[in-house]
Coordinates of C-alpha atoms in Angstrom, one line a residue:
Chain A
X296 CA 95.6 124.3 85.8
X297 CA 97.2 121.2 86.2
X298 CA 96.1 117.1 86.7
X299 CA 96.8 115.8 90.3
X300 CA 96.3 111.9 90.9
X301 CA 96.5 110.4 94.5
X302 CA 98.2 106.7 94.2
X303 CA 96.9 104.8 97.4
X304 CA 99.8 102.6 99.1
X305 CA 99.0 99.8 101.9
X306 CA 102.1 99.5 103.8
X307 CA 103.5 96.5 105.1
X308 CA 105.8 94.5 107.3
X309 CA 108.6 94.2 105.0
X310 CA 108.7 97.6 104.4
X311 CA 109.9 98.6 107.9
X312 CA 112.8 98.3 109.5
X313 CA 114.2 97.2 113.1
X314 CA 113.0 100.6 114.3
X315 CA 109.6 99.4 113.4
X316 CA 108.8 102.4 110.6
X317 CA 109.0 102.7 107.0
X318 CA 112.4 102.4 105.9
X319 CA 113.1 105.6 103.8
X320 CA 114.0 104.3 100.5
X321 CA 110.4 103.0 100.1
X322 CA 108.7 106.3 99.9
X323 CA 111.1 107.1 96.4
X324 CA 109.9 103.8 95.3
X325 CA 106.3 104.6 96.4
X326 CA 107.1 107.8 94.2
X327 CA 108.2 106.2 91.5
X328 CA 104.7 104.1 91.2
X329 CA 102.7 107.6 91.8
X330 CA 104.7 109.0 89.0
X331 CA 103.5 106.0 86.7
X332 CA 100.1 106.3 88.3
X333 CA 100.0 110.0 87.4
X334 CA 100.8 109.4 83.3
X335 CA 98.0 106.5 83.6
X336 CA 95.9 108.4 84.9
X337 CA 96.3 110.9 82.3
X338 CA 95.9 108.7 79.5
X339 CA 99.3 108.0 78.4
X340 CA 100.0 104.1 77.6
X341 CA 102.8 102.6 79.6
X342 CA 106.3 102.7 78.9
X343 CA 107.0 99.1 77.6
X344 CA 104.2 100.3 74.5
X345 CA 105.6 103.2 74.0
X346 CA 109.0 102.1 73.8
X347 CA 107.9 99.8 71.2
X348 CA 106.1 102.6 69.3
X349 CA 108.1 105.0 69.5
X350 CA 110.7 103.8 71.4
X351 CA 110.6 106.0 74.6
X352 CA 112.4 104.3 77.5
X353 CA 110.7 106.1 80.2
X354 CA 111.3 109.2 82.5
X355 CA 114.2 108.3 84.7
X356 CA 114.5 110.7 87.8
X357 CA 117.8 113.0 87.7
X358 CA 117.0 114.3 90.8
X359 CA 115.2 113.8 94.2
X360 CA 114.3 115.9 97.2
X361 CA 112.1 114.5 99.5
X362 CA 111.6 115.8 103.0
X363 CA 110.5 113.2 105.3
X364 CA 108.0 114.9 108.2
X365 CA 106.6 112.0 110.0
X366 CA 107.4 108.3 110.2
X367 CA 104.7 105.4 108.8
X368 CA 104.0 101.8 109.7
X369 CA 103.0 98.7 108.7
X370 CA 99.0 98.3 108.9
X371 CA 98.7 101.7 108.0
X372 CA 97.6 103.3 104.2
X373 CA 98.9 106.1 102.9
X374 CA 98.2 108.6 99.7
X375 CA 100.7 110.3 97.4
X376 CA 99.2 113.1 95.6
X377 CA 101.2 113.8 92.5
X378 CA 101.4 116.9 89.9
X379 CA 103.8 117.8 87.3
X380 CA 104.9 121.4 88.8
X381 CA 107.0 122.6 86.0
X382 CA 108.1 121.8 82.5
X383 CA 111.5 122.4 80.7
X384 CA 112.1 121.6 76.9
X385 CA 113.6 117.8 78.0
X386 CA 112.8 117.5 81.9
X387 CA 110.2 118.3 84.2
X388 CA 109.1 118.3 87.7
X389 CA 106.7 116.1 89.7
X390 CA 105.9 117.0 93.3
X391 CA 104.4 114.5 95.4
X392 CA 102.5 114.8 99.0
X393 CA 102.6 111.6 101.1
X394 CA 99.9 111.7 103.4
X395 CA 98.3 109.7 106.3
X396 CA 94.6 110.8 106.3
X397 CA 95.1 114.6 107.8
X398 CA 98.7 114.2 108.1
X399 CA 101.5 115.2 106.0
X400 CA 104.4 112.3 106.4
X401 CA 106.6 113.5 103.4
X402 CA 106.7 115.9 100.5
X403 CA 109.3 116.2 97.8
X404 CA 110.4 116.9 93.9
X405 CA 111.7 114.6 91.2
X406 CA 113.4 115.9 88.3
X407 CA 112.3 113.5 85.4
X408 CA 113.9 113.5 82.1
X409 CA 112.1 111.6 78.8
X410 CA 114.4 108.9 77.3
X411 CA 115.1 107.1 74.4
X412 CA 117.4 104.5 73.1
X413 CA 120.1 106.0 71.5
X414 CA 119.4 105.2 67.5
X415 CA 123.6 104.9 67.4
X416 CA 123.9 102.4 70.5
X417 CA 120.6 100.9 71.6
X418 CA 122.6 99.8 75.1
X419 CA 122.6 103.9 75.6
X420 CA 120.1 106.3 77.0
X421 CA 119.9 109.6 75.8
X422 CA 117.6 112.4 76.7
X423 CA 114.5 113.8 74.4
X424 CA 111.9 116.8 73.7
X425 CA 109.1 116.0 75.7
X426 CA 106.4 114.7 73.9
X427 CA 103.7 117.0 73.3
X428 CA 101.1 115.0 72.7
X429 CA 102.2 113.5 76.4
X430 CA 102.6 117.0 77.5
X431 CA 99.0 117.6 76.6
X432 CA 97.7 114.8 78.2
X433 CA 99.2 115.7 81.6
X434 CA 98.2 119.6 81.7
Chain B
X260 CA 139.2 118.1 108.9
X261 CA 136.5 115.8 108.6
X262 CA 136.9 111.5 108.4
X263 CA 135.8 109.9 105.3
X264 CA 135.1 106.5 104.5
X265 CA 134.2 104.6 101.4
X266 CA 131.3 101.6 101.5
X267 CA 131.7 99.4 98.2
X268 CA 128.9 98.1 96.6
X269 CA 128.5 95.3 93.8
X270 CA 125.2 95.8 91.7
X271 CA 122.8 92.6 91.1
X272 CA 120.5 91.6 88.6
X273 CA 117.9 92.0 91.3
X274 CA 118.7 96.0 91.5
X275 CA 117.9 97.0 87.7
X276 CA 114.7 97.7 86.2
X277 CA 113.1 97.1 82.9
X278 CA 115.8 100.0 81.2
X279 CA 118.3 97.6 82.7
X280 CA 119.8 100.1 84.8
X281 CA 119.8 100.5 88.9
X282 CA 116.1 101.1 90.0
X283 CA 116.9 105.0 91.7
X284 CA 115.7 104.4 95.0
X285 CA 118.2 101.6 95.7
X286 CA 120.8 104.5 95.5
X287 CA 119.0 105.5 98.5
X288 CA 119.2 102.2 99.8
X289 CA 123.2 101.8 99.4
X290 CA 123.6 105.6 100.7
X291 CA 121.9 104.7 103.8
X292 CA 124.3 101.7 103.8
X293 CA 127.0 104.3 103.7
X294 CA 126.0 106.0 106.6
X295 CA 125.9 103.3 108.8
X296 CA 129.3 101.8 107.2
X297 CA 130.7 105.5 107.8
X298 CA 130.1 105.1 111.4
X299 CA 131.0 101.9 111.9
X300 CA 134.2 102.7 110.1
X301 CA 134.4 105.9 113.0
X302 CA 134.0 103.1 115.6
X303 CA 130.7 103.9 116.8
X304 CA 128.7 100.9 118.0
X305 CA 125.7 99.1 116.2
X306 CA 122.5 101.1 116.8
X307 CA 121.2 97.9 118.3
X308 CA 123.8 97.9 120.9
X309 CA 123.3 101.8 121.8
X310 CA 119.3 101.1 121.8
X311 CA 120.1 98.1 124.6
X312 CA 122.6 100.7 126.7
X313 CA 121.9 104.4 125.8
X314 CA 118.9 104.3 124.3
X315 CA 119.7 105.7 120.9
X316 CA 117.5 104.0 118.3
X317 CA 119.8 105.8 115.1
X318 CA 119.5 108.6 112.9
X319 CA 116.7 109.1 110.5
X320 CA 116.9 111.0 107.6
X321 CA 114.8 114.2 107.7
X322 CA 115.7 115.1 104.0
X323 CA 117.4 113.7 101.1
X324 CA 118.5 115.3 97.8
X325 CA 120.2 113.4 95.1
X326 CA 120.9 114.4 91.3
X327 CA 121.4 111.3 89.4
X328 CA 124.3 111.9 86.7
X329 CA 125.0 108.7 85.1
X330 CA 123.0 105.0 85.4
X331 CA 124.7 101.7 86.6
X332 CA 124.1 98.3 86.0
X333 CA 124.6 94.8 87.4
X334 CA 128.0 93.1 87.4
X335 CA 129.2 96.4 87.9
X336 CA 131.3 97.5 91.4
X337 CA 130.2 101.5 92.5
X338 CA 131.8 102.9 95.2
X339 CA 130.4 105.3 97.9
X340 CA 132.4 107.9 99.6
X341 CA 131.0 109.6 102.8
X342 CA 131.2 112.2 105.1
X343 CA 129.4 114.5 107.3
X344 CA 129.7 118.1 106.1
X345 CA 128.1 119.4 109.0
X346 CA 127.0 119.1 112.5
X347 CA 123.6 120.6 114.2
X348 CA 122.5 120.5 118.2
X349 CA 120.3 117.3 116.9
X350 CA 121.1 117.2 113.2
X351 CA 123.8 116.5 110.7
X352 CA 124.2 116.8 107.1
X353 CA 125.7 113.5 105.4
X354 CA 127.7 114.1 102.0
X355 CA 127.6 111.0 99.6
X356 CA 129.6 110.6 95.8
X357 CA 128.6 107.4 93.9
X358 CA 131.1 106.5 91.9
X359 CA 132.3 104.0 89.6
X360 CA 135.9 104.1 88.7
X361 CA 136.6 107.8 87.7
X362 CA 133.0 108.2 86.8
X363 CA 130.5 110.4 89.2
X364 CA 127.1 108.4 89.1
X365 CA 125.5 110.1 91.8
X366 CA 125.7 112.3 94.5
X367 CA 123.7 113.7 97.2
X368 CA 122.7 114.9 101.2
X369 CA 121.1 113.6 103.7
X370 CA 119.8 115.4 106.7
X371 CA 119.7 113.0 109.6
X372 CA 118.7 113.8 113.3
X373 CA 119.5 110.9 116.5
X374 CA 116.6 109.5 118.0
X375 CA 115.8 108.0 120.9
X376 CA 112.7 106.4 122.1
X377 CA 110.2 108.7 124.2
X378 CA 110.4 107.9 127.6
X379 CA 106.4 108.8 128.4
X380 CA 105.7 106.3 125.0
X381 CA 108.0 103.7 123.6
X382 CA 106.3 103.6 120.5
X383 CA 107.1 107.3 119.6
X384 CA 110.7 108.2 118.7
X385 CA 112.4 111.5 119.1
X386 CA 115.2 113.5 118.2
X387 CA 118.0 114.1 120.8
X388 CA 121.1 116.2 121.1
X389 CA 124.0 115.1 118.5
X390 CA 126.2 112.8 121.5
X391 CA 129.9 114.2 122.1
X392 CA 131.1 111.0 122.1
X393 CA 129.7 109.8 118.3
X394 CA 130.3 113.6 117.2
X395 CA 134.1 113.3 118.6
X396 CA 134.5 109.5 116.7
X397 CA 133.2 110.9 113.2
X398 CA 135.0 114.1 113.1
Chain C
X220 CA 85.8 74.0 106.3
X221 CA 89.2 76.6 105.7
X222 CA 88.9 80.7 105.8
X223 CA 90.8 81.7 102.5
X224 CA 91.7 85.6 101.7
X225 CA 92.7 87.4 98.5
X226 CA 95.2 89.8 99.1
X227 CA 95.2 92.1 95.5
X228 CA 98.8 93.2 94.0
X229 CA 99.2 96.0 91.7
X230 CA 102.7 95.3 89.8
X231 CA 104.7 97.9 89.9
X232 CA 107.8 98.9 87.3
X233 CA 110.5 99.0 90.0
X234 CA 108.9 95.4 90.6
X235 CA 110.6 94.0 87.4
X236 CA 114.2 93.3 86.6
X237 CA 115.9 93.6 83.7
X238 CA 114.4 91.3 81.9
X239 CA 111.0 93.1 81.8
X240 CA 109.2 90.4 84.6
X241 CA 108.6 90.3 88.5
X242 CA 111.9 89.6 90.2
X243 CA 111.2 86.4 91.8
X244 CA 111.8 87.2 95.8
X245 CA 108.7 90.2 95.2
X246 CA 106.6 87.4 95.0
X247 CA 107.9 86.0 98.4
X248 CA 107.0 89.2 99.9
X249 CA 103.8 89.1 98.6
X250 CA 103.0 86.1 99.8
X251 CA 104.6 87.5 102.9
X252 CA 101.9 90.7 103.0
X253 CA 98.9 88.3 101.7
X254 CA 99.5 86.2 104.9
X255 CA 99.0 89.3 106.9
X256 CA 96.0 90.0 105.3
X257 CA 94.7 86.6 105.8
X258 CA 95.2 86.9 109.3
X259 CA 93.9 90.7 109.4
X260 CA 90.7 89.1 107.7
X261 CA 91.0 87.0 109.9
X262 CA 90.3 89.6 112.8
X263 CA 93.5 89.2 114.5
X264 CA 94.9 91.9 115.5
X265 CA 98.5 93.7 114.3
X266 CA 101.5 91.8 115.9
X267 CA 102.9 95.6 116.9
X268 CA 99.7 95.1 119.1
X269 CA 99.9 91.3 120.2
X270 CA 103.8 91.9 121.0
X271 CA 102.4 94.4 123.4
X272 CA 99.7 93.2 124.5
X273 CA 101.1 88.9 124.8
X274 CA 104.6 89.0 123.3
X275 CA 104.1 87.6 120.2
X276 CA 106.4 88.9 117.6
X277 CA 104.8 87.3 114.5
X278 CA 105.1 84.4 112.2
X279 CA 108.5 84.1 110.9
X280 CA 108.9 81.5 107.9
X281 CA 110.4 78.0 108.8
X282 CA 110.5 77.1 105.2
X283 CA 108.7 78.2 101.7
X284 CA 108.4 76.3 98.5
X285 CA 107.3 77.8 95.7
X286 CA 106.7 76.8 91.7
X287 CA 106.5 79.5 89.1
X288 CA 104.5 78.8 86.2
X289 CA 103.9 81.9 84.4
X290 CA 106.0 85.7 84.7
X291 CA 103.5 88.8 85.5
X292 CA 104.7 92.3 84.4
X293 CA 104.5 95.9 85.8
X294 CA 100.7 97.1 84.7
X295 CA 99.0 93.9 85.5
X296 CA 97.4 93.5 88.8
X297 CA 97.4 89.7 90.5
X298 CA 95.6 88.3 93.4
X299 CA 96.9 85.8 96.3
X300 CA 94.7 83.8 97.7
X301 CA 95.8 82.6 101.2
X302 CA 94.8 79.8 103.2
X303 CA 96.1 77.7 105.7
X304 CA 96.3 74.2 104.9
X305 CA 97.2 72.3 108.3
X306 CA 97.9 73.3 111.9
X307 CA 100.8 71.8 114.2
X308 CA 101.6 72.4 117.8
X309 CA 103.9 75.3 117.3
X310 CA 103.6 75.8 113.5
X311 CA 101.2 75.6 110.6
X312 CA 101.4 75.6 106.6
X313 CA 100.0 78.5 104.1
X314 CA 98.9 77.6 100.6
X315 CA 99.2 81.0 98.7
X316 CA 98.3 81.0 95.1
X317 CA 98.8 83.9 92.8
X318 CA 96.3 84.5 89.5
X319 CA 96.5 87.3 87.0
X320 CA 92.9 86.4 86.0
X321 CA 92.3 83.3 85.3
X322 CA 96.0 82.4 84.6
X323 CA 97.6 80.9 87.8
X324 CA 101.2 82.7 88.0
X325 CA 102.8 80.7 90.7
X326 CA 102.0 78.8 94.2
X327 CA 103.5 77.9 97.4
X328 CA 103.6 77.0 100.5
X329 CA 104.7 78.3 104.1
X330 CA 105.8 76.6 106.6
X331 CA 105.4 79.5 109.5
X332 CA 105.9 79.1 113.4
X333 CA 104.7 81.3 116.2
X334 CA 107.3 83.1 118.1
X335 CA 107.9 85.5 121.3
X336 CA 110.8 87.0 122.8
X337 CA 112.5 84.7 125.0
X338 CA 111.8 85.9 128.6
X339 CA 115.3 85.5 129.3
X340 CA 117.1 87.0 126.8
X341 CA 114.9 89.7 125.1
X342 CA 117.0 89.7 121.8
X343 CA 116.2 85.9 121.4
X344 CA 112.7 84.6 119.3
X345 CA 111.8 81.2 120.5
X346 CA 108.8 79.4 119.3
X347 CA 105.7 79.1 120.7
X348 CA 102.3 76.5 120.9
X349 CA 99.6 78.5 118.6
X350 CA 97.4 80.5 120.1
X351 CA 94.2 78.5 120.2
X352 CA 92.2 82.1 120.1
X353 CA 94.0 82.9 116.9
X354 CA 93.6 79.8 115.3
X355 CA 89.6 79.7 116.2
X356 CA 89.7 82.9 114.0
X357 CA 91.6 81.8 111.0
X358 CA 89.4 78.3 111.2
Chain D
X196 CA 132.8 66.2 90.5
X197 CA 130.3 70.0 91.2
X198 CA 132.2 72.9 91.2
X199 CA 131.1 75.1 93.8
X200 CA 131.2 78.8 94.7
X201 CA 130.8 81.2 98.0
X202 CA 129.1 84.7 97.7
X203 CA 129.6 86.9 100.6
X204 CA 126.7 89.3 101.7
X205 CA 127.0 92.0 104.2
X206 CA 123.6 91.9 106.4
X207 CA 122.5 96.0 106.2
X208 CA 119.9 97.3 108.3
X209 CA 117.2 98.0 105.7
X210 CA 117.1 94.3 104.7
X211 CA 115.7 93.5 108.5
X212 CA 112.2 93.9 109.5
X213 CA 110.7 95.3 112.5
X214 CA 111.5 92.1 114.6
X215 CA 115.4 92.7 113.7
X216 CA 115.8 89.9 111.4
X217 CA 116.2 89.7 107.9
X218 CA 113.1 89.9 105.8
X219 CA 113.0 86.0 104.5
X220 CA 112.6 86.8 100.8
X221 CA 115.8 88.8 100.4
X222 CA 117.4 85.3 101.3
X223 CA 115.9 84.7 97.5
X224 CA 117.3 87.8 96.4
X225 CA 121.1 86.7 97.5
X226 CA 120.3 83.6 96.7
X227 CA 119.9 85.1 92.8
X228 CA 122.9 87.0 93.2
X229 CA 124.7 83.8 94.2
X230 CA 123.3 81.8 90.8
X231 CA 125.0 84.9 89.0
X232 CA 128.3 84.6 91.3
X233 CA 128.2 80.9 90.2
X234 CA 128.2 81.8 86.7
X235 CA 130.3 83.9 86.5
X236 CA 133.2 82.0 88.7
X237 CA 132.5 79.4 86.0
X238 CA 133.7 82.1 83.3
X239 CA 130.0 82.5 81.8
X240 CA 129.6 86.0 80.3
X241 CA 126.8 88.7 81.9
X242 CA 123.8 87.6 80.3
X243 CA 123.9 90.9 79.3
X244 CA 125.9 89.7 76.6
X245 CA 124.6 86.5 75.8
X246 CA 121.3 88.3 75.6
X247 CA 123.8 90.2 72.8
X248 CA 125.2 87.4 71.3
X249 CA 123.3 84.4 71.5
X250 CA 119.8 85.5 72.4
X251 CA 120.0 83.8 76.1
X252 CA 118.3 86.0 78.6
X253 CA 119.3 84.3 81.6
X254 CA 118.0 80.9 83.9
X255 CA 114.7 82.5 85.6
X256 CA 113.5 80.5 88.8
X257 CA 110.9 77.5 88.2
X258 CA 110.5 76.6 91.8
X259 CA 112.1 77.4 94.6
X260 CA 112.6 75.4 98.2
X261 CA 114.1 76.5 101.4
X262 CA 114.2 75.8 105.1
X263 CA 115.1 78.6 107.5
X264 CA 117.2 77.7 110.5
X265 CA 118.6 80.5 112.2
X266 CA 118.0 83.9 111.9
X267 CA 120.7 87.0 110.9
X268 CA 120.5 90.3 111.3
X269 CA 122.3 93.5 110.2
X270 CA 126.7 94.2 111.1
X271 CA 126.4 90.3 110.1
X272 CA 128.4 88.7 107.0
X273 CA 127.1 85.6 105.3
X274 CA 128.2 83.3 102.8
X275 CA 126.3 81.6 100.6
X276 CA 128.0 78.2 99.2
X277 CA 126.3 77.3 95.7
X278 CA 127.0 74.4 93.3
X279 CA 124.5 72.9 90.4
X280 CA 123.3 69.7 91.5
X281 CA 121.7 68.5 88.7
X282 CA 121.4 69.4 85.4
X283 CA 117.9 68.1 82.7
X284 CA 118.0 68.8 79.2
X285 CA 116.5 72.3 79.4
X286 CA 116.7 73.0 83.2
X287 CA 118.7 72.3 86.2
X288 CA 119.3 72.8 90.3
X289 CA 120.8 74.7 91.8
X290 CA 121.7 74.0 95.8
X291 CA 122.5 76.9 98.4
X292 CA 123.6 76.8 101.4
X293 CA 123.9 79.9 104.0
X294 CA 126.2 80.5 106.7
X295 CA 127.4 82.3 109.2
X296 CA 130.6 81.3 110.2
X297 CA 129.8 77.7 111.6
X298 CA 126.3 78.5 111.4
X299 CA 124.5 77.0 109.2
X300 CA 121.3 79.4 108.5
X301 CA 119.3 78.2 105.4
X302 CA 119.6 76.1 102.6
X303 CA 117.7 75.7 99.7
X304 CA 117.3 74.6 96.2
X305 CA 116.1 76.7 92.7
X306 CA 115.1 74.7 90.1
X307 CA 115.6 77.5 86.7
X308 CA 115.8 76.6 83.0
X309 CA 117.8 78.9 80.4
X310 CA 115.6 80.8 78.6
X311 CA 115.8 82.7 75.2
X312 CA 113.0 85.7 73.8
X313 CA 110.7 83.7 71.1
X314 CA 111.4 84.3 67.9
X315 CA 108.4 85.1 66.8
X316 CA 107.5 87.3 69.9
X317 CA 110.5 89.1 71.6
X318 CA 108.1 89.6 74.7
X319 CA 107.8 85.8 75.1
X320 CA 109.9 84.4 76.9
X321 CA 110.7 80.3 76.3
X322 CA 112.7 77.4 77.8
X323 CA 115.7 76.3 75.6
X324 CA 118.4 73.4 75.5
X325 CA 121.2 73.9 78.4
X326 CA 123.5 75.3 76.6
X327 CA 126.5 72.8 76.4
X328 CA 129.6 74.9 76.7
X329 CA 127.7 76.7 79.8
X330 CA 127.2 73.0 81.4
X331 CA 130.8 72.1 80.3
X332 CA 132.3 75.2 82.5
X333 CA 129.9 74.9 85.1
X334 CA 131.0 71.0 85.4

């Protein structure tokens, strides 16, 4: 069984373009905030703590794959419902589902690694086991 | 033998997170830069000057995929190298590489489709057959 | 007497730069979406609806001044709340200010005008005298 | 005698909103880039490094002012023409002014102070003496 939050987003003026709709680059940015959302939801404390406890960066994405269904406006909100589909050792997978009440606008994957600073070269990012405690709190 | 071109970009302040590296979805952002720069380049006109005479509003992405290989910051200059891989009866597939200098930051697809406004409803946009005359610039 | 709104702001990671705080302009386009809401509040209806429906294409900016007194971070939410302090023939001045509880975060003016399309040359925004229906509403 | 710099920005389709035009607060974003541009013209390091070396973070906004004349819109190029105008003991302005060829299309000024991360709280931020080799290059 796994968590699923929805992360409720008003959309507006400056967030379309001359043809009047969403421009696209919002909804990763929309994702981005469900994907925080999500690990809030779930209990874990935000990044900036626990990259002073234990000084996890974050989850930078190393991939994306949205496809984009229907087109959204200003005026109108929309819902991303967010899950962690899969988990590797160092990565895992968030899916997200953007909808407008019965409508699907766009669905799509992120491929999220957990970071650190690296101990050697704190301007460095390297890769690290997921959590389990976070893990835990997310399934 | 397809046409290439290369859209330069120089990374602010303003683009980076927290982790003081690019915020992801402005890669979208520059790629979408690239597209239009890639036509340009192919001497098609502004979308706003085929909207006033043919009706053609631009090309939407349908789907994006991007793996993320390597983070940039500001003060640094990236450099964006696009092409269309391949062509559809309303789609085509955009190919983007991200790189900066010899190193591969990002790369990625997008599926675009061209759009004109719905004659029986302005407000409503739809796709349209891939014109000759753009197809025949870019390739 | 003066209607005033308060348009709520959830702070958002990819909302902060590098050095961990709201990149300045956000708070711009905030002030730019808690003006809409003021006038949504307001009962005025979309301008994607009163371009339609009158030719009114919205309130562009003629100037903004704004002070910053304390940064806000990603995990905090803030609240703008609008007014509008004087009316002109063609123009009229917002007051915005933005708390994090009881901490006041910045404030600012706007210095917006009403504008149409100019009947003559569609691609051409001229202002216009407010319209006294909409400013009954916002009064 | 101010020394001056121009920063060139390429007008791209997502910075324009649905009336065409560019969204006013990305003005304030280029208008950041061209305070860095400045800088570094004047040989100041990335305050990437000073943050490194001297514990400088960088010259946040304290108020910002600006009067919008004309608008752009994306295929556009504009240059921004930025100088310091005045300099206090821990603050100073900054004055922009944005063009399009002889078009003079907003001008503003940013009042910012250098700031360093208390030493006694690294998430605190605090206003500190202009540095005086910065104001000598800058001069």
């Amino acid at each position: 069984m796994s968590k699923s939050n929805v992360h409720r987003v008003d959309v507006h003026f400056g967030d379309c373009d001359p043809a009047g709709i969403v421009f696209f680059p919002n909804f990763s940015r929309w994702m981005d905030e469900a994907s925080l959302a999500f690990f809030k939801a779930c209990g874990v404390p935000p990044w900036r703590e626990l990259l002073a406890t234990r000084g996890i960066v974050g989850t930078p994405v190393l991939e994306i794959h949205t496809r984009f269904h229907k087109a959204a406006s200003y005026g109108e909100t929309i819902e991303i419902q967010t899950k962690i589909e899969s988990w590797a050792a160092k990565t895992f997978v968030h899916r997200h589902r953007v909808r407008r009440g019965g409508d699907l606008l766009c669905e799509g994957t992120e491929v999220r690694a957990f970071v650190m600073r690296d101990p050697a070269d704190a301007a460095r990012l390297r890769a690290m086991p997921v959590p389990e405690d976070i893990k835990a709190l997310c399934t």
